[in-house]
Coordinates of C-alpha atoms in Angstrom, one line a residue:
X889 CA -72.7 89.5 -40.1
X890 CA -70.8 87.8 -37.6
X891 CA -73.6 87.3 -35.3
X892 CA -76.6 86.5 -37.1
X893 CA -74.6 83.4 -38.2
X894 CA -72.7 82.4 -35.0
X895 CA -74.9 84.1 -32.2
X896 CA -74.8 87.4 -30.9
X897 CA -71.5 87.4 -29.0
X898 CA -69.2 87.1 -32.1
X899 CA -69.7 90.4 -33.3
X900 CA -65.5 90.9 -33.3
X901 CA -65.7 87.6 -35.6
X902 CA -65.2 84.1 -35.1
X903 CA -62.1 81.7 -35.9
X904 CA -63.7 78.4 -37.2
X905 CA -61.2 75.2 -37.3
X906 CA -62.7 72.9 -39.2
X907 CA -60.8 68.9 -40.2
X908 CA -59.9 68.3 -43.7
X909 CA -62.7 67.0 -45.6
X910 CA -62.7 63.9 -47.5
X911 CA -61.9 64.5 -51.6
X912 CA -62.2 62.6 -54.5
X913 CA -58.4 61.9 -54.8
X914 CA -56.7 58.6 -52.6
X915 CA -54.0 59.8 -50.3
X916 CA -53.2 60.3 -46.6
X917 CA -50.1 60.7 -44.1
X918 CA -48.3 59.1 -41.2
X919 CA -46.5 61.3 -38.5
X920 CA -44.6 60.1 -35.7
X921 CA -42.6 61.3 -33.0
X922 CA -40.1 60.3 -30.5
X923 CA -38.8 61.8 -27.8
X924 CA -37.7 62.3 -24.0
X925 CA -39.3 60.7 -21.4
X926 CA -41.1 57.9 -23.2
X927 CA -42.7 60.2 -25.5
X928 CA -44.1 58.2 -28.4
X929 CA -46.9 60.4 -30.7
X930 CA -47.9 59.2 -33.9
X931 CA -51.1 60.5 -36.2
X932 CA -52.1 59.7 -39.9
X933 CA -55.2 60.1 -41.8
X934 CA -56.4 58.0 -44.8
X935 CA -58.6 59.5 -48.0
X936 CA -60.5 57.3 -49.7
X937 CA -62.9 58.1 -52.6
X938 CA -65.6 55.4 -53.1
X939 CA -67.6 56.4 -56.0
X940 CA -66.0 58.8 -58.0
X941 CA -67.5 62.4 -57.6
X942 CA -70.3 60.9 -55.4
X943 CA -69.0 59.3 -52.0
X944 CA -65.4 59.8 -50.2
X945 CA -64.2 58.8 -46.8
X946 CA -61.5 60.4 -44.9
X947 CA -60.0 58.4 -41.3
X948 CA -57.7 59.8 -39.0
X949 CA -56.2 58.8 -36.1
X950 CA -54.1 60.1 -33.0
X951 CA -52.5 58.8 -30.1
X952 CA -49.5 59.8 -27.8
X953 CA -48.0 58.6 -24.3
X954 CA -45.4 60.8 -22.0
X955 CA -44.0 59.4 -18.9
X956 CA -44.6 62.0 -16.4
X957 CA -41.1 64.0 -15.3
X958 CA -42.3 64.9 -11.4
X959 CA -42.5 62.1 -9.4
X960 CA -44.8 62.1 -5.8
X961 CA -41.6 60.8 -3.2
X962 CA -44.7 58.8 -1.0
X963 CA -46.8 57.1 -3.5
X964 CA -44.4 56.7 -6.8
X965 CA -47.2 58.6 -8.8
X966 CA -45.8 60.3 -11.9
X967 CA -47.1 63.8 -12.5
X968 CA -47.0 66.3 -15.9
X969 CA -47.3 62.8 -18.0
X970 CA -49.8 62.8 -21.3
X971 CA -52.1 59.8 -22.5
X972 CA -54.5 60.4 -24.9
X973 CA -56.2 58.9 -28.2
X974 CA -58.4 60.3 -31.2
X975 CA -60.3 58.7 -34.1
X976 CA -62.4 60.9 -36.6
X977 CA -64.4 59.8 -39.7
X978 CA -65.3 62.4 -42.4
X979 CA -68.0 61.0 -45.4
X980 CA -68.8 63.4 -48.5
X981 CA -71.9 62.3 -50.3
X982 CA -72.7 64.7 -53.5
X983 CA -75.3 62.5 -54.8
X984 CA -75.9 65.5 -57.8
X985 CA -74.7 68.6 -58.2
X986 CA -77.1 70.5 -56.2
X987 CA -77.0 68.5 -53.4
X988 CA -74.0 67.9 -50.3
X989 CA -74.0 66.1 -46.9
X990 CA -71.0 66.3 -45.1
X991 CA -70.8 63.9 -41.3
X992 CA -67.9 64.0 -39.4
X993 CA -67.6 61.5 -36.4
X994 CA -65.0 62.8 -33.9
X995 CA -64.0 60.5 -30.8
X996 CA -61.4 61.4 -27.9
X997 CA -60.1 60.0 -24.9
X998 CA -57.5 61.2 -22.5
X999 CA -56.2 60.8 -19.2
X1000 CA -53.2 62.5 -17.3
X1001 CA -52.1 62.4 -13.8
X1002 CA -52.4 66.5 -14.0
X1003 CA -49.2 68.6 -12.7
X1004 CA -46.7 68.4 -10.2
X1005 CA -47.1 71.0 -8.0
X1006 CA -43.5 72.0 -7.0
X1007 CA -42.7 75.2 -3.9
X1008 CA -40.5 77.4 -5.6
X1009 CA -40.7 80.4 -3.3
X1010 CA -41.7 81.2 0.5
X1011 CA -41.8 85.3 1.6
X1012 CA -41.1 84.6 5.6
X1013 CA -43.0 88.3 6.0
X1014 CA -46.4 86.8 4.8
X1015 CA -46.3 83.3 4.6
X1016 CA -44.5 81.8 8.0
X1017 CA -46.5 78.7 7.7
X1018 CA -45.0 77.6 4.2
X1019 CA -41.2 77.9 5.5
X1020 CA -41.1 74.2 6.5
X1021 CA -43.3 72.8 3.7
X1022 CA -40.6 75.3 1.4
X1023 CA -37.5 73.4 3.5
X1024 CA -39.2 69.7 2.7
X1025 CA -39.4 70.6 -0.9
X1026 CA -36.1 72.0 -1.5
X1027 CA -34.7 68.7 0.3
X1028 CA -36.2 66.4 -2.3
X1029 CA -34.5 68.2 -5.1
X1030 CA -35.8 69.3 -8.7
X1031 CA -39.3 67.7 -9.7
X1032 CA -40.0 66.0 -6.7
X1033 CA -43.4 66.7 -5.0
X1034 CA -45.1 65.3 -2.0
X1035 CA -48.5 65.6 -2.6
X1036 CA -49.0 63.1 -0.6
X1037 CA -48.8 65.2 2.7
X1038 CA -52.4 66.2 2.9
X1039 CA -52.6 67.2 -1.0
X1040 CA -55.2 65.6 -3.4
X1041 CA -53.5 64.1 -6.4
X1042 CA -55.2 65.9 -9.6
X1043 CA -56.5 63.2 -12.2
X1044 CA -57.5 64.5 -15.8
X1045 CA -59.5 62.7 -18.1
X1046 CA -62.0 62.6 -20.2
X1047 CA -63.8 61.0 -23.2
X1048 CA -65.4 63.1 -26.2
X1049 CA -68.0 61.9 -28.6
X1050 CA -69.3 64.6 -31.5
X1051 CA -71.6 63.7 -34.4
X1052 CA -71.9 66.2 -37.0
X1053 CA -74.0 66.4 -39.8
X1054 CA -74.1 69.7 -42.8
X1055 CA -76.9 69.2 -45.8
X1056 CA -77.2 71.6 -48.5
X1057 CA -79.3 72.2 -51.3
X1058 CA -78.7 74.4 -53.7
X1059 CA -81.4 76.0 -55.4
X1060 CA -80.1 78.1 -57.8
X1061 CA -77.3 80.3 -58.1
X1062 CA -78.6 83.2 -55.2
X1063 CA -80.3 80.5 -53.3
X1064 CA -79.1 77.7 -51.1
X1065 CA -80.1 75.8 -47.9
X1066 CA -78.0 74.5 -45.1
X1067 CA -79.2 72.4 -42.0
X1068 CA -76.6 72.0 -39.4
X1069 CA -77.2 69.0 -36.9
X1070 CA -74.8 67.9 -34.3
X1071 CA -74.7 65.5 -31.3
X1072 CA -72.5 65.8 -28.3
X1073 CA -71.7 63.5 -25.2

């Protein structure tokens, strides 16, 4: 039933990833990492229940920085670097038994020089034109680029902002309801 629940192009199934959802217990976690080229990650989540067996909260966070490793020889621009954050609220509210609203508030933001584009190869046969670009690039060594010679420097980024909202009511046993709202920009 694939497709009467997620449309009619998942008849071969669908692979849901959903965040962990906030519980009645406190805990959380904090993750870091370190690493070449100024990499600095780190990520943690918070739960926190606020009325026992009626309202939790659940926070988590993530944000990471790498220096780019190709560098553009004319402007200094680093390329294959990483910058991004994300923040994302989860709040249970089981006011009875019957009765369960899950929202989830998910927030990203990122922004990345995009890859250094790097001539590895030249066939002479085909591709005469490339044979002094090829030359210029082997000159400047390993991951160094000039993109400056007539290329457009690729700039990635983007921010994300997803409002979710699940109600159900159960009506008995056989029956229950679900409304499924969300809100993307």
């Amino acid at each position: 039933p694939q497709g009467t629940l997620f449309g009619r192009n998942t008849t071969g199934g669908a692979v849901l990833f959903e965040p962990t959802r906030p519980n009645f217990e406190f805990n959380g976690y904090a993750q870091t990492n370190l690493g070449d080229y100024g990499r600095v990650e780190g990520q943690g989540a918070v739960n926190i229940p606020i009325v026992q067996d009626k309202l939790a909260v659940r926070i988590a966070g993530q944000i990471g920085h790498v220096d780019g490793y190709t560098r553009d020889v004319a402007t200094g621009r680093e390329y294959d670097n990483q910058n991004y954050r994300a923040a994302r609220i989860g709040v249970l509210f089981e006011p009875t038994p019957d009765v369960e609203n899950y929202f989830i508030a998910n927030y990203t933001e990122y922004k990345n020089n995009g890859p250094g584009e790097i001539l590895v190869a030249v066939n002479p046969a085909f591709q005469p034109g490339l044979i002094p670009y090829f030359d210029a690039q082997q000159a400047m060594g390993v991951r160094k680029t000039n993109l400056d010679m007539g290329g457009v420097p690729e700039l990635s980024e983007g921010q994300f902002l997803t409002l979710l909202d699940k109600l159900s009511y159960r009506f008995s046993d056989d029956f229950t309801v679900r409304n499924i709202v969300s809100w993307s920009l």
